[in-house]
Coordinates of C-alpha atoms in Angstrom, one line a residue:
M1 CA 23.1 -2.2 -7.1
K2 CA 22.8 0.7 -4.5
D3 CA 19.7 2.3 -5.9
W4 CA 17.9 -0.9 -7.1
W5 CA 14.6 0.4 -5.7
R6 CA 14.5 3.4 -8.0
G7 CA 12.0 2.6 -10.7
A8 CA 11.7 -1.0 -9.4
V9 CA 8.4 -3.0 -9.4
T10 CA 7.4 -4.5 -6.1
Y11 CA 4.8 -7.3 -5.6
Q12 CA 2.8 -7.2 -2.4
V13 CA 2.0 -10.6 -0.8
Y14 CA -0.6 -10.9 1.9
P15 CA 0.7 -14.0 3.7
R16 CA -2.7 -15.3 4.9
S17 CA -4.0 -15.4 1.3
F18 CA -1.1 -16.4 -0.9
Q19 CA -0.5 -20.2 -0.4
D20 CA -1.4 -22.6 2.4
S21 CA 1.2 -25.3 2.8
N22 CA 0.0 -27.2 5.9
D23 CA -3.8 -27.5 5.2
D24 CA -5.1 -25.2 7.9
G25 CA -6.8 -22.9 5.5
V26 CA -4.4 -20.0 6.1
G27 CA -1.4 -19.0 3.9
D28 CA 2.1 -19.2 5.4
L29 CA 5.7 -18.5 4.8
P30 CA 6.6 -22.0 3.3
G31 CA 3.7 -21.5 0.9
I32 CA 5.1 -18.1 -0.2
T33 CA 8.5 -19.7 -0.7
R34 CA 6.9 -22.4 -2.9
R35 CA 5.3 -19.7 -5.1
L36 CA 8.3 -17.4 -5.5
D37 CA 9.0 -18.8 -8.9
H38 CA 5.8 -17.2 -10.1
L39 CA 7.0 -13.8 -9.1
A40 CA 10.4 -14.3 -10.7
Q41 CA 8.7 -15.4 -13.9
L42 CA 6.3 -12.5 -13.7
G43 CA 9.3 -10.2 -13.8
V44 CA 9.1 -8.1 -10.6
D45 CA 12.1 -6.9 -8.7
A46 CA 11.0 -7.3 -5.1
V47 CA 8.4 -8.9 -2.9
W48 CA 6.8 -7.1 0.0
L49 CA 5.4 -9.3 2.8
S50 CA 2.5 -7.9 4.8
P51 CA 2.9 -8.7 8.6
F52 CA 3.7 -12.2 9.7
F53 CA 4.9 -11.4 13.2
K54 CA 3.4 -12.8 16.4
S55 CA 0.0 -11.3 16.9
P56 CA -3.4 -12.0 18.5
M57 CA -4.7 -11.2 15.0
K58 CA -7.4 -8.7 16.0
D59 CA -6.4 -6.8 12.9
M60 CA -4.9 -9.6 10.9
G61 CA -1.3 -9.1 12.0
Y62 CA -1.3 -5.3 12.1
D63 CA -1.5 -5.7 15.9
V64 CA 2.0 -7.0 16.8
S65 CA 2.8 -8.7 20.1
D66 CA 6.4 -9.7 19.3
Y67 CA 8.3 -7.8 16.6
C68 CA 11.2 -10.3 16.4
D69 CA 9.4 -13.6 15.9
V70 CA 7.0 -15.3 13.4
D71 CA 3.5 -16.1 14.4
P72 CA 3.0 -19.9 14.4
V73 CA 0.2 -19.6 12.0
F74 CA 2.7 -18.5 9.4
G75 CA 5.7 -20.7 10.4
T76 CA 9.0 -20.1 12.1
L77 CA 12.1 -17.9 11.8
A78 CA 13.7 -20.8 10.0
D79 CA 10.9 -20.6 7.4
F80 CA 11.5 -16.9 7.1
D81 CA 15.2 -17.4 6.5
A82 CA 14.5 -20.1 3.9
L83 CA 12.1 -17.6 2.1
V84 CA 14.8 -14.9 2.0
G85 CA 17.4 -17.3 0.8
R86 CA 15.1 -18.6 -2.0
A87 CA 14.1 -15.1 -3.0
H88 CA 17.7 -13.9 -3.3
A89 CA 18.6 -17.0 -5.3
L90 CA 15.8 -16.0 -7.8
G91 CA 17.1 -12.4 -7.9
L92 CA 14.2 -11.0 -5.8
K93 CA 14.6 -8.4 -3.1
V94 CA 12.6 -8.9 0.1
I95 CA 10.8 -6.0 1.8
I96 CA 8.8 -6.6 5.0
D97 CA 6.2 -4.6 6.9
Q98 CA 7.1 -2.6 10.0
V99 CA 4.0 -1.7 12.0
L100 CA 5.6 0.6 14.5
S101 CA 3.1 3.4 15.3
H102 CA 1.2 1.1 17.6
T103 CA 1.5 -2.4 19.1
S104 CA -1.0 -5.0 20.2
D105 CA -2.4 -4.5 23.7
Q106 CA -0.9 -7.9 24.4
H107 CA 2.6 -6.7 23.8
P108 CA 4.7 -7.0 27.1
A109 CA 5.6 -3.3 26.9
F110 CA 1.9 -2.3 27.1
A111 CA 1.2 -4.7 29.9
E112 CA 3.9 -3.0 31.9
S113 CA 3.0 0.5 30.9
R114 CA -0.6 0.1 32.0
S115 CA 0.3 -1.5 35.3
S116 CA 1.0 1.8 37.0
R117 CA 1.9 5.4 36.4
V118 CA 5.4 4.7 37.7
N119 CA 7.3 2.0 35.9
P120 CA 10.1 1.8 33.3
K121 CA 7.6 1.8 30.4
S122 CA 5.0 4.1 31.9
D123 CA 5.7 6.7 29.2
W124 CA 6.0 4.3 26.3
Y125 CA 2.4 4.8 25.2
V126 CA 0.2 7.9 25.0
W127 CA -1.7 8.3 28.3
A128 CA -3.9 11.2 29.3
D129 CA -6.1 12.2 32.2
P130 CA -9.9 12.6 31.6
W131 CA -11.7 15.9 31.7
Y132 CA -13.4 16.6 35.0
D133 CA -16.6 15.1 33.7
G134 CA -14.8 11.9 32.9
T135 CA -14.8 12.3 29.1
P136 CA -11.7 11.8 26.9
P137 CA -9.1 14.5 26.7
N138 CA -10.0 15.7 23.2
N139 CA -12.2 14.9 20.1
W140 CA -9.8 12.7 18.2
L141 CA -11.4 9.8 16.4
S142 CA -10.3 6.2 15.6
V143 CA -10.0 5.1 12.0
F144 CA -12.0 2.1 12.9
G145 CA -14.9 4.0 14.6
G146 CA -15.6 5.8 17.8
P147 CA -13.2 7.9 20.0
A148 CA -9.5 7.4 19.7
W149 CA -9.3 7.0 23.4
T150 CA -10.0 4.0 25.7
W151 CA -10.3 4.1 29.5
D152 CA -7.9 2.0 31.5
A153 CA -8.9 1.4 35.1
R154 CA -5.4 0.4 36.3
R155 CA -3.9 3.8 35.6
K156 CA -7.2 5.7 35.8
Q157 CA -6.3 7.3 32.5
Y158 CA -7.2 7.1 28.8
Y159 CA -4.8 5.7 26.2
L160 CA -4.6 6.7 22.6
H161 CA -5.3 4.3 19.7
N162 CA -5.7 5.6 16.2
F163 CA -7.1 2.2 15.2
L164 CA -8.6 -0.6 17.3
A165 CA -8.7 -0.2 21.1
S166 CA -6.4 -3.3 21.0
Q167 CA -3.8 -1.3 19.1
P168 CA -2.5 1.3 21.6
D169 CA -0.3 4.0 20.1
L170 CA 3.4 4.2 21.1
N171 CA 4.7 7.5 22.4
Y172 CA 7.5 8.5 20.0
H173 CA 8.2 11.7 21.9
N174 CA 10.1 9.3 24.2
P175 CA 13.6 8.6 22.8
E176 CA 13.6 5.1 24.3
V177 CA 10.7 4.1 22.1
Q178 CA 12.6 5.3 19.0
D179 CA 15.7 3.3 20.1
W180 CA 13.5 0.2 20.7
A181 CA 12.0 0.5 17.2
L182 CA 15.4 0.8 15.6
G183 CA 16.4 -2.3 17.4
N184 CA 13.5 -4.2 15.9
M185 CA 14.5 -3.1 12.4
R186 CA 18.1 -4.1 13.0
F187 CA 17.0 -7.6 14.0
W188 CA 15.5 -8.1 10.5
L189 CA 18.2 -6.3 8.6
D190 CA 20.7 -8.7 10.2
R191 CA 18.6 -11.6 8.8
G192 CA 19.0 -10.3 5.3
V193 CA 15.9 -8.3 4.4
D194 CA 16.5 -5.7 1.7
G195 CA 14.1 -3.0 3.1
F196 CA 11.0 -2.1 4.9
R197 CA 7.5 -0.9 4.2
F198 CA 6.4 1.4 7.0
D199 CA 2.7 1.2 7.9
T200 CA 0.9 4.5 8.6
V201 CA 4.2 6.4 8.4
N202 CA 2.6 9.7 9.2
Y203 CA 1.1 8.5 12.5
F204 CA 4.1 8.2 14.7
F205 CA 3.9 11.5 16.6
H206 CA 0.9 13.3 18.1
D207 CA 0.4 16.8 19.3
P208 CA 1.7 16.8 22.9
M209 CA -0.8 19.5 23.9
L210 CA -3.6 17.2 22.8
R211 CA -5.5 20.0 21.0
D212 CA -8.8 19.2 19.3
N213 CA -8.8 18.4 15.6
P214 CA -10.9 20.9 13.6
A215 CA -13.7 19.8 11.3
D216 CA -12.7 18.9 7.8
Y217 CA -12.5 22.1 5.7
R218 CA -14.1 20.3 2.8
V219 CA -17.7 20.9 3.8
K220 CA -19.9 17.7 4.0
T221 CA -23.5 17.9 3.1
E222 CA -24.3 14.8 5.1
P223 CA -22.5 12.6 7.6
E224 CA -20.1 10.0 6.2
A225 CA -20.4 6.3 7.0
N226 CA -17.1 6.6 8.9
P227 CA -17.1 9.9 10.8
Y228 CA -13.2 9.8 10.8
G229 CA -13.4 11.5 7.4
M230 CA -15.3 14.5 8.9
Q231 CA -12.2 15.8 10.8
Y232 CA -9.1 17.5 9.6
H233 CA -6.5 15.5 11.4
L234 CA -4.3 18.5 12.2
F235 CA -3.1 17.3 15.6
S236 CA -3.6 13.6 15.9
K237 CA -1.0 12.8 13.2
N238 CA 1.2 14.5 10.5
Q239 CA 3.4 16.2 13.2
P240 CA 6.7 17.9 12.2
E241 CA 8.6 15.6 14.5
N242 CA 7.8 12.7 12.1
L243 CA 10.4 14.0 9.6
A244 CA 13.3 13.9 12.1
W245 CA 12.3 10.4 12.9
M246 CA 12.4 9.5 9.2
E247 CA 16.0 10.8 9.2
R248 CA 16.9 8.5 12.1
I249 CA 15.4 5.5 10.2
R250 CA 17.3 6.5 7.1
C251 CA 20.6 6.5 8.9
L252 CA 20.1 2.9 10.1
L253 CA 19.0 1.8 6.6
D254 CA 22.1 3.4 5.0
E255 CA 24.3 1.2 7.3
Y256 CA 22.9 -1.8 5.5
G257 CA 22.2 -0.4 2.1
A258 CA 18.5 -1.2 2.6
A259 CA 15.5 0.6 1.0
S260 CA 12.3 2.0 2.5
V261 CA 8.8 2.8 1.4
G262 CA 6.3 4.6 3.6
E263 CA 2.5 4.3 3.5
M264 CA 1.1 7.8 3.6
G265 CA -2.3 7.5 5.4
E266 CA -3.6 10.9 4.5
S267 CA -6.6 12.2 2.5
H268 CA -5.8 15.9 2.5
H269 CA -2.3 16.6 1.3
A270 CA -1.0 13.2 0.5
I271 CA 1.0 14.1 -2.7
R272 CA 2.7 17.0 -1.0
M273 CA 3.5 14.9 2.1
M274 CA 4.9 12.0 -0.1
G275 CA 7.4 14.6 -1.3
E276 CA 8.3 15.8 2.2
Y277 CA 8.8 12.3 3.5
T278 CA 11.1 11.3 0.5
A279 CA 13.3 14.4 0.6
P280 CA 17.0 13.6 0.7
G281 CA 18.0 11.9 3.9
R282 CA 14.5 10.6 4.7
L283 CA 12.6 7.7 3.1
H284 CA 13.6 6.4 -0.2
Q285 CA 10.1 6.3 -1.6
C286 CA 6.5 6.8 -0.4
Y287 CA 3.0 5.8 -1.6
S288 CA -0.4 7.0 -0.8
F289 CA -4.0 6.1 -1.6
E290 CA -4.3 8.9 -4.2
L291 CA -4.5 6.5 -7.1
M292 CA -6.7 4.0 -5.3
G293 CA -10.0 5.9 -5.7
Y294 CA -12.7 5.9 -8.4
D295 CA -11.5 8.7 -10.7
Y296 CA -10.1 7.3 -14.0
S297 CA -9.8 10.6 -15.9
P298 CA -6.6 11.8 -17.7
G299 CA -6.7 15.0 -15.8
F300 CA -6.6 13.2 -12.5
F301 CA -3.6 11.1 -13.3
R302 CA -1.7 14.0 -14.8
D303 CA -2.4 16.2 -11.8
R304 CA -1.0 13.6 -9.4
I305 CA 2.1 12.7 -11.3
E306 CA 3.0 16.3 -12.2
G307 CA 2.0 17.5 -8.8
F308 CA 4.4 15.2 -7.1
F309 CA 7.5 16.0 -9.1
R310 CA 6.7 19.7 -9.2
G311 CA 6.6 19.8 -5.5
A312 CA 9.3 17.3 -4.8
P313 CA 11.9 17.2 -7.6
D314 CA 14.3 15.3 -5.4
G315 CA 11.7 13.0 -3.9
W316 CA 10.6 9.6 -5.2
P317 CA 7.1 8.1 -5.4
M318 CA 5.8 4.6 -5.5
W319 CA 2.6 4.3 -7.4
A320 CA -0.1 1.7 -6.9
F321 CA -3.6 1.2 -8.1
S322 CA -4.6 -1.5 -5.4
N323 CA -3.6 -3.0 -2.1
H324 CA -4.9 -5.0 0.8
D325 CA -7.0 -2.0 2.1
V326 CA -9.0 -1.0 -1.0
V327 CA -11.4 -2.3 -3.6
R328 CA -9.4 -3.9 -6.5
H329 CA -9.0 -1.4 -9.3
V330 CA -10.6 -3.6 -12.0
S331 CA -13.8 -3.5 -9.9
R332 CA -13.5 0.2 -9.1
W333 CA -13.0 1.3 -12.7
L334 CA -15.1 -1.2 -14.5
P335 CA -17.6 1.6 -15.7
Y336 CA -14.6 2.8 -17.8
G337 CA -13.7 -0.6 -19.3
E338 CA -14.9 -2.5 -22.3
S339 CA -14.4 -5.6 -20.2
P340 CA -12.6 -6.5 -17.0
E341 CA -9.8 -8.1 -19.0
V342 CA -9.3 -5.2 -21.4
L343 CA -9.5 -2.7 -18.5
A344 CA -6.9 -4.8 -16.5
K345 CA -4.5 -4.7 -19.5
Q346 CA -4.8 -1.0 -20.0
A347 CA -4.4 -0.3 -16.3
A348 CA -1.3 -2.4 -16.2
A349 CA 0.2 -0.4 -19.1
L350 CA -0.8 2.9 -17.5
L351 CA 0.7 2.1 -14.1
L352 CA 3.9 0.6 -15.4
S353 CA 4.5 3.7 -17.5
F354 CA 4.4 6.1 -14.6
E355 CA 7.5 7.9 -13.5
G356 CA 8.5 6.4 -10.1
S357 CA 8.5 3.0 -8.6
I358 CA 5.6 0.6 -8.9
C359 CA 3.7 -1.7 -6.5
L360 CA 1.5 -4.5 -7.7
W361 CA -1.1 -6.2 -5.4
Q362 CA -1.3 -10.0 -5.5
G363 CA -3.8 -11.2 -8.1
E364 CA -3.6 -7.9 -10.0
E365 CA -1.7 -9.7 -12.7
L366 CA -4.7 -12.0 -13.3
G367 CA -7.2 -9.1 -13.7
Q368 CA -8.7 -10.2 -10.4
T369 CA -11.8 -8.6 -9.1
D370 CA -13.2 -7.9 -5.6
T371 CA -15.1 -10.7 -3.9
A372 CA -18.7 -10.1 -2.9
L373 CA -18.9 -11.3 0.7
D374 CA -21.9 -11.8 3.0
F375 CA -21.7 -10.2 6.4
E376 CA -21.3 -13.7 8.1
E377 CA -18.2 -14.3 6.0
L378 CA -16.3 -11.1 7.2
T379 CA -13.3 -11.1 9.5
D380 CA -12.2 -7.5 9.0
P381 CA -13.0 -5.3 12.0
Q382 CA -13.4 -2.3 9.8
G383 CA -15.7 -4.1 7.4
I384 CA -17.8 -5.4 10.3
A385 CA -18.0 -2.0 12.0
F386 CA -19.2 -0.1 8.9
W387 CA -21.2 -2.7 7.1
P388 CA -22.5 -2.4 4.5
E389 CA -20.6 0.7 3.4
P390 CA -17.8 1.5 2.9
V391 CA -16.9 -1.9 1.5
G392 CA -14.6 -3.7 4.0
R393 CA -11.1 -5.0 3.3
D394 CA -11.8 -8.7 3.2
N395 CA -13.3 -8.3 -0.3
T396 CA -9.8 -7.7 -1.7
R397 CA -8.0 -10.1 0.6
T398 CA -9.5 -13.4 -0.6
P399 CA -7.0 -16.2 -1.5
M400 CA -4.8 -16.1 -4.6
V401 CA -6.1 -18.4 -7.3
W402 CA -3.5 -20.8 -8.7
D403 CA -5.5 -23.4 -10.7
A404 CA -9.0 -24.8 -11.3
S405 CA -8.9 -27.2 -8.3
P406 CA -11.1 -26.7 -5.3
H407 CA -10.3 -23.5 -3.4
G408 CA -8.2 -22.4 -6.4
G409 CA -5.2 -24.4 -5.4
F410 CA -4.7 -22.1 -2.4
S411 CA -5.5 -24.9 0.1
R412 CA -6.9 -28.4 0.2
V413 CA -9.3 -27.4 3.0
K414 CA -11.8 -24.5 3.4
P415 CA -9.8 -21.3 3.4
W416 CA -10.1 -18.5 5.9
L417 CA -12.0 -16.5 3.2
P418 CA -13.9 -18.1 0.4
V419 CA -12.8 -18.4 -3.2
K420 CA -16.0 -17.7 -5.1
P421 CA -16.7 -18.6 -8.8
E422 CA -16.0 -15.1 -10.3
Q423 CA -12.5 -15.1 -8.7
A424 CA -11.9 -18.9 -9.3
A425 CA -12.3 -18.3 -13.0
R426 CA -9.1 -16.2 -13.1
H427 CA -6.2 -18.4 -12.1
V428 CA -2.5 -18.6 -12.9
E429 CA -2.5 -22.0 -14.5
G430 CA -5.3 -21.1 -16.9
Q431 CA -3.6 -17.9 -18.0
T432 CA 0.0 -19.1 -18.2
G433 CA 1.0 -19.3 -21.9
A434 CA -2.5 -18.3 -23.0
Q435 CA -2.2 -15.7 -25.8
G436 CA -4.0 -12.5 -24.9
S437 CA -4.3 -13.3 -21.2
V438 CA -3.9 -10.7 -18.6
L439 CA -1.1 -12.6 -17.0
E440 CA 0.9 -12.8 -20.2
H441 CA 0.3 -9.1 -20.8
Y442 CA 1.8 -8.3 -17.4
R443 CA 4.8 -10.5 -18.1
A444 CA 5.4 -8.8 -21.4
L445 CA 4.9 -5.3 -19.9
L446 CA 7.3 -6.0 -17.1
A447 CA 9.9 -7.4 -19.5
F448 CA 9.5 -4.3 -21.7
R449 CA 9.9 -2.0 -18.7
K450 CA 13.1 -3.6 -17.7
T451 CA 14.6 -3.1 -21.1
S452 CA 13.5 0.6 -21.3
Q453 CA 15.6 3.1 -19.5
A454 CA 12.9 5.7 -20.3
L455 CA 10.3 3.8 -18.4
R456 CA 12.5 3.0 -15.4
S457 CA 14.1 6.4 -14.9
G458 CA 13.1 8.9 -17.6
R459 CA 11.4 12.1 -16.6
S460 CA 7.8 12.8 -17.7
R461 CA 6.4 15.5 -20.0
F462 CA 2.6 15.5 -20.4
L463 CA 0.9 16.5 -23.6
D464 CA -2.1 18.8 -23.7
L465 CA -4.7 16.4 -25.1
D466 CA -8.5 16.5 -24.9
E467 CA -10.1 13.9 -22.6
P468 CA -10.4 10.9 -22.7
L469 CA -6.9 10.8 -24.2
L470 CA -3.8 10.8 -21.9
G471 CA -0.3 11.1 -23.4
F472 CA 3.1 11.8 -22.0
V473 CA 6.7 11.4 -23.1
R474 CA 9.1 9.5 -20.9
G475 CA 12.8 10.2 -21.3
E476 CA 14.9 12.4 -23.6
G477 CA 16.8 11.6 -26.8
E478 CA 17.3 8.1 -28.0
G479 CA 15.1 5.7 -26.3
A480 CA 12.4 8.2 -25.3
L481 CA 8.8 6.9 -25.5
L482 CA 5.4 8.4 -26.1
C483 CA 2.9 6.6 -23.8
L484 CA -0.6 7.1 -25.2
F485 CA -3.9 6.0 -23.7
N486 CA -7.6 6.2 -24.5
L487 CA -9.3 6.1 -21.0
S488 CA -12.8 5.3 -22.3
T489 CA -14.8 2.7 -24.1
V490 CA -15.3 4.8 -27.3
A491 CA -12.7 4.5 -30.0
R492 CA -10.7 7.6 -31.1
V493 CA -8.6 8.1 -34.2
V494 CA -5.7 10.5 -34.0
T495 CA -2.7 11.6 -36.0
V496 CA 0.7 11.3 -34.3
S497 CA 3.8 12.9 -35.7
G498 CA 7.4 12.7 -34.4
V499 CA 7.2 9.0 -33.5
G500 CA 8.1 5.6 -35.0
T501 CA 6.3 2.3 -35.1
A502 CA 4.8 1.0 -31.9
V503 CA 7.0 -1.0 -29.6
G504 CA 6.2 -3.2 -26.6
P505 CA 2.8 -4.6 -25.6
S506 CA -0.1 -2.6 -26.8
V507 CA -3.9 -2.7 -26.2
H508 CA -6.4 -2.0 -29.0
A509 CA -4.1 0.3 -30.9
V510 CA -3.9 -0.1 -34.7
A511 CA -2.1 2.0 -37.3
E512 CA -4.4 3.1 -40.1
G513 CA -2.2 4.6 -42.7
E514 CA -0.9 7.9 -41.3
R515 CA -3.4 7.8 -38.5
L516 CA -3.6 5.7 -35.3
R517 CA -6.9 4.1 -34.2
L518 CA -7.2 3.9 -30.4
G519 CA -9.9 1.5 -29.6
P520 CA -11.6 1.1 -26.2
N521 CA -9.1 1.2 -23.4
A522 CA -6.2 1.5 -25.8
A523 CA -2.6 1.7 -24.7
V524 CA 0.4 2.1 -27.0
F525 CA 4.1 2.9 -26.7
L526 CA 5.7 4.8 -29.6
P527 CA 9.5 5.6 -29.9
V528 CA 10.1 9.3 -30.1
T529 CA 11.9 10.5 -33.3
G530 CA 11.2 14.2 -33.3
E531 CA 8.7 16.8 -32.0
V532 CA 5.7 14.9 -30.8
I533 CA 2.3 16.2 -31.9
V534 CA -1.0 14.4 -31.4
T535 CA -4.1 15.7 -33.1
D536 CA -7.7 14.4 -33.7

């Protein structure tokens, strides 16, 4: 199906943490292949694989040294081909990461570029002379702390890195770099992948004049733990040339009928930019970190969903509550939950009812929580640099828990990150077939979404309700659904007219005569039969 991605549900796999098949404590491609049946039984449409390419692993694979090969810790190209074959046999699409805004400093192209100012790849990266006092050319900051510039004695110049110093930024103002990146994509498309997730999709281009970023216009009363958030990144990213580059990428993808999703790494105008990047002829869909914060209010969710489609009626979002870079949403929103399990069920119903495509983070279907790690257990450079706050990324990346055996069935040896008791208690084997489990709730919701045209592609119309109630109608005419939620731990009783009897999986919602009792963290789907009115 040409537009299979529209309204689809994708499951993100972090290869290091999904399944170890060779007893080295690190997950790998054969391990993922072994566990693909779980994803098919869960009911998702696609699997997204975080980076598995050759890398020195300074940033756990997001520093690539060879874009067309598998790192030995994860397996071989033959293992990758077997994974794709098995996924397709199960009816799953395969999306892989493309980390193209920067490379590893161990990539051959960077070794050549830094060797002199006159060589075939001298302009493949972003180089700049120092000021006369030897300082960097501007005030740009690295996401991972400190200046975004590192001195290189070979060229007697600074090179740009928006992340680690071992992740130099490519110069996309050079057409050769764009052609090279398209070649990397074609390599994997020829191997049968169904699409790409583009890392930091708004970081490709920089201001060629290297102008200073201004201070964040949102005034800070005190310094942030990471000073990166104190700038308005007007010139170091988000350049207009990015959009033309998205159009070049789309042309390649259209040759293969492949899909795309971009990660919008932006805290100022993310919803608007998601729309710009998914305009016709650009990316198919885009996600941001907008729904991965600590706000769990009806007004917040309504503002983001309505805001996207109001600003980009022809664009398409992918919504996610968690991923490998943020605190798991059950941990973030626990103050709003009766219990982790009930909150996990409501969040699942909420996310899977949103207009757009959906991305689930591994372990989310178990109601998994973040792992409290000691400093000595960390591997994440961001977590180490800013300890103890903000919380690092290792806390969400701990291994998937499959059963009650040591290390959760992830490995027979000590894993690269620990499986602690709180996480070990939530495992696939224990929840499979268990009535009322979070896993079975996800399976039921995903099956329900697949049978509902309204949930997969219907437009949204929000109702004006008092908080903590959130309600919206998906679709028009026959099959339209009212999605109704109580985003609090205090029960509410409402009267709902213009609807039939509840359908699909619900949470703490019970009909009481002509009224509907919405218990703590309630979620319910009601078929629309007329004009929908909800009153207290």
